[in-house]
XYZ file of C-alpha atoms in Angstrom:
301
model
C 7.337 30.062 1.143
C 9.883 28.166 3.559
C 6.837 27.704 6.216
C 4.341 26.161 4.149
C 7.022 24.234 1.694
C 7.532 23.224 6.451
C 3.932 22.513 5.851
C 3.725 20.499 3.614
C 7.112 17.687 4.468
C 4.615 17.655 7.589
C 1.743 16.649 6.038
C 3.951 14.550 3.741
C 4.948 12.429 7.419
C 1.339 12.377 8.932
C 0.633 10.412 5.324
C 3.505 7.680 5.764
C 2.380 7.701 9.245
C -1.348 7.330 8.303
C -0.228 3.885 5.694
C 1.563 2.306 9.165
C -1.942 2.566 11.199
C -3.406 0.955 8.760
C -1.893 -2.162 10.137
C -3.016 -1.443 13.457
C -6.068 -1.500 12.669
C -5.566 -4.449 10.752
C -4.592 -6.489 14.482
C -7.594 -3.842 16.419
C -10.376 -5.141 14.027
C -12.122 -7.955 14.823
C -13.749 -9.504 11.148
C -12.478 -11.598 9.072
C -9.631 -10.355 6.792
C -12.284 -10.628 2.875
C -15.085 -8.594 5.315
C -12.463 -5.935 6.280
C -11.541 -4.828 2.967
C -15.165 -5.287 1.601
C -16.237 -2.064 3.934
C -12.713 -0.617 3.698
C -13.886 -0.636 -0.678
C -17.005 0.294 -0.095
C -17.340 2.771 2.274
C -14.316 4.292 0.609
C -15.730 4.201 -2.032
C -18.534 6.328 -1.086
C -16.778 8.461 0.499
C -14.282 9.008 -3.002
C -18.072 9.355 -5.208
C -18.346 12.410 -2.932
C -15.157 14.022 -3.121
C -15.961 13.491 -6.606
C -19.070 15.199 -6.261
C -18.271 18.042 -4.535
C -15.838 19.146 -7.101
C -17.690 18.330 -9.980
C -15.397 15.403 -11.341
C -16.172 14.346 -14.787
C -15.599 10.756 -14.767
C -17.194 9.242 -17.735
C -14.597 6.356 -19.436
C -14.883 3.841 -21.681
C -15.831 0.628 -21.343
C -12.570 -0.940 -22.463
C -11.042 1.483 -19.104
C -13.226 0.375 -17.348
C -12.481 -3.810 -17.480
C -8.949 -2.170 -16.965
C -9.386 -0.615 -13.520
C -11.543 -3.489 -12.685
C -8.278 -5.869 -13.410
C -6.871 -2.827 -10.603
C -8.955 -3.130 -7.951
C -9.193 -7.104 -7.617
C -5.348 -6.906 -7.474
C -5.943 -4.292 -4.178
C -8.398 -6.072 -3.004
C -6.110 -9.311 -3.437
C -3.439 -7.397 -1.984
C -5.725 -5.962 1.069
C -7.018 -9.413 1.775
C -3.245 -11.290 1.925
C -1.850 -7.667 4.009
C -4.417 -7.893 6.770
C -4.798 -11.941 6.720
C -0.422 -11.710 7.051
C -1.463 -9.752 10.533
C -3.739 -11.880 11.963
C -1.506 -15.017 10.942
C 1.465 -13.426 12.255
C 1.699 -9.471 13.444
C 2.353 -6.422 12.461
C 5.913 -6.610 12.305
C 6.275 -9.325 10.351
C 3.790 -8.793 7.352
C 5.354 -4.387 7.538
C 9.438 -7.088 6.896
C 7.270 -8.252 4.362
C 5.704 -5.921 2.738
C 8.935 -4.112 1.981
C 9.826 -6.946 -0.505
C 7.814 -5.173 -2.708
C 11.145 -3.118 -4.216
C 12.298 -6.439 -5.183
C 9.302 -8.226 -7.033
C 9.593 -4.240 -8.666
C 12.792 -5.320 -10.432
C 11.880 -7.738 -12.233
C 7.939 -6.563 -13.099
C 8.719 -2.487 -14.528
C 11.212 -4.383 -16.532
C 8.741 -6.566 -18.496
C 5.430 -4.059 -18.052
C 8.287 -0.933 -19.444
C 10.294 -2.744 -21.479
C 13.545 -2.137 -19.717
C 15.743 -3.893 -19.371
C 17.273 -4.562 -15.240
C 19.783 -2.929 -13.902
C 22.364 -5.067 -11.929
C 22.504 -3.191 -8.567
C 18.214 -4.306 -8.399
C 19.797 -7.589 -8.588
C 22.347 -7.712 -5.461
C 19.511 -5.569 -3.691
C 17.358 -7.945 -5.215
C 19.759 -11.120 -3.749
C 20.312 -8.739 -0.037
C 16.478 -8.418 0.368
C 16.246 -12.713 -0.369
C 18.183 -12.996 2.751
C 17.038 -10.691 5.437
C 14.502 -13.048 4.114
C 15.238 -16.170 4.798
C 16.976 -14.481 8.599
C 13.357 -14.217 8.992
C 11.795 -16.687 8.372
C 14.920 -18.840 10.206
C 14.194 -17.451 13.007
C 10.276 -16.609 13.474
C 9.169 -19.977 11.123
C 6.057 -20.201 13.416
C 4.529 -17.491 11.868
C 5.789 -19.519 8.331
C 2.383 -18.942 7.464
C 1.974 -14.765 8.351
C 5.527 -14.423 6.131
C 4.117 -16.295 2.621
C 0.521 -14.044 3.304
C 3.156 -10.621 3.629
C 5.193 -11.293 0.865
C 2.522 -12.125 -1.272
C 0.759 -9.046 -0.113
C 3.792 -6.891 -1.360
C 3.911 -9.153 -5.338
C -0.007 -8.323 -5.587
C 0.669 -4.437 -3.969
C 4.120 -3.861 -6.805
C 1.576 -5.112 -9.660
C -1.501 -3.369 -9.057
C 1.591 -0.149 -8.038
C 3.140 -0.596 -11.671
C -0.362 -1.071 -13.379
C -1.396 2.419 -11.765
C 1.934 3.948 -13.351
C 0.166 3.429 -16.444
C -3.317 3.922 -15.631
C -1.772 7.890 -14.300
C -0.441 8.709 -17.695
C -3.477 9.362 -18.640
C -6.544 9.230 -16.161
C -6.921 11.114 -13.553
C -6.394 9.274 -9.906
C -9.634 10.191 -8.574
C -10.879 8.563 -11.585
C -9.285 5.641 -11.172
C -9.173 4.733 -7.781
C -13.340 5.082 -7.598
C -13.400 2.653 -10.088
C -10.953 0.060 -8.306
C -13.041 0.993 -5.041
C -16.105 0.158 -7.252
C -14.541 -3.660 -8.760
C -13.899 -4.360 -5.090
C -16.521 -4.697 -4.366
C -18.807 -6.138 -6.357
C -15.326 -8.700 -6.662
C -15.948 -9.161 -2.733
C -19.534 -9.500 -3.251
C -19.223 -12.000 -5.483
C -16.617 -14.338 -3.230
C -18.655 -13.696 -0.664
C -21.417 -15.635 -1.852
C -20.370 -17.841 -3.619
C -17.211 -18.571 -1.109
C -18.406 -17.895 2.257
C -21.546 -17.582 4.146
C -23.340 -15.300 1.968
C -24.130 -11.886 3.679
C -25.772 -13.156 6.748
C -27.104 -10.363 9.629
C -24.493 -12.036 11.502
C -22.054 -10.344 8.685
C -22.977 -7.244 8.853
C -23.776 -7.055 12.710
C -20.772 -5.423 13.886
C -19.381 -4.083 17.309
C -19.143 -0.586 18.605
C -14.958 -0.553 18.534
C -15.017 -2.201 14.589
C -17.774 0.246 13.459
C -15.379 2.786 14.234
C -11.611 1.726 13.082
C -12.965 0.521 9.838
C -14.385 4.257 9.341
C -10.990 5.455 9.994
C -9.453 2.898 7.679
C -11.701 3.885 5.098
C -11.769 7.476 6.028
C -8.619 8.811 7.143
C -6.574 6.221 5.668
C -7.783 5.341 2.301
C -9.739 8.332 1.367
C -7.892 11.156 2.874
C -4.100 9.535 2.133
C -5.206 9.144 -0.287
C -6.588 12.843 -1.513
C -2.992 14.024 0.705
C -0.426 12.337 -1.350
C -2.084 13.670 -4.937
C -2.339 17.455 -2.980
C 1.547 17.165 -1.057
C 2.991 15.408 -4.824
C 2.002 19.323 -6.065
C 4.516 20.620 -4.016
C 7.333 18.352 -3.688
C 8.831 15.979 -5.184
C 8.370 12.580 -6.000
C 11.371 12.066 -5.048
C 11.205 13.309 -1.642
C 7.285 11.737 -1.414
C 8.646 7.651 -2.673
C 11.762 7.322 -0.459
C 9.100 9.322 2.171
C 7.037 6.668 1.516
C 9.556 3.980 1.972
C 10.144 5.100 5.980
C 5.763 3.373 6.325
C 7.463 -0.274 7.823
C 9.930 2.068 10.198
C 6.995 3.710 11.015
C 3.969 0.557 11.207
C 6.510 -1.618 13.164
C 7.890 1.069 15.734
C 4.102 1.595 16.398
C 3.077 -2.122 17.281
C 6.166 -2.604 19.321
C 4.682 0.542 21.396
C 1.132 -0.578 21.373
C 1.753 -4.578 21.513
C 4.683 -5.606 23.370
C 3.705 -8.731 23.943
C 3.634 -9.685 20.688
C 5.582 -7.456 18.793
C 8.577 -7.519 20.411
C 10.800 -10.124 17.932
C 13.951 -11.962 18.396
C 17.339 -9.894 17.318
C 17.829 -12.178 14.352
C 14.564 -10.959 12.933
C 15.450 -7.243 13.053
C 18.933 -7.860 11.578
C 17.064 -8.836 8.128
C 14.542 -6.321 9.041
C 17.438 -3.700 8.929
C 18.576 -5.916 5.745
C 15.793 -5.019 4.322
C 14.087 -1.435 5.118
C 18.032 -0.993 4.216
C 18.596 -2.230 1.110
C 14.763 -0.540 0.203
C 15.097 2.581 0.892
C 19.110 2.607 -1.086
C 17.006 1.402 -3.928
C 14.918 3.964 -3.614
C 18.151 6.877 -3.441
C 19.634 4.660 -5.789
C 16.576 4.775 -8.846
C 15.338 8.257 -7.545
C 18.593 10.472 -7.914
C 19.236 8.789 -11.308
C 16.094 10.614 -12.820
C 16.811 13.574 -10.436
C 20.799 13.521 -12.377
C 19.245 13.381 -16.071
C 16.875 16.070 -16.064
C 17.286 18.255 -18.236
C 17.457 21.786 -15.787
C 14.775 24.906 -15.952
C 15.545 28.594 -16.253
C 15.250 30.274 -13.481
């Protein structure tokens, strides 16, 4: 039915909007990045466990598989920490522009994991992305720490996505995410105990707005967004989903400029660089998915 399909497309764009809104919440939450991610993964893990119980999903996997999931959970924890810390060290616009470089990293990481040759246009796109980052760095050198953290976040995110791409071939996405959330909480708990001040009363003394934003982040922007993305992929092609999610930085930067104009309006050179990076990411997504669609065998209607 056309109406149902239109509803799915609106749902997809709402999910991408939510993904962009994550950066806004990172700006609004006042606690440190490590604590922020600890709370996010803990609350999201609890919500995911409740969902698993509700749908009566079996989550038993081998010990070896759990170790693999735990490794991936540590990577996603590092991705989120560097992402939110980049926002605190610079701003949302810088962080999301740097986060877009993930497509550049994917052009080198994917061939290693899937044992395929590097495609020529990926090298070209990579060079364009580097030039875009160079323009941003030159114009916003005062945010160098945020730029480095943003690029690190993109690297961790790409590595996590490629690893999860292998997992999803054998296991349900809900099971994967649940174990990854659990491992992230365990890893961060040990990190906080060893390298930070531990779980003092101050750690749990959050103001009302922080609690509210954390619950929104963990429930809507993490648990709900994840389940929703799995649902829309049952009705919309992977090509459309992947391409639409590439709009996340654009949505996030637009929201940031509207909500925080005093800190988010950047130099003209920044927007030139960000435009180059975003257009390159979209072009890469279009080319990759067009080729997959082109070689996909036709099914009789």
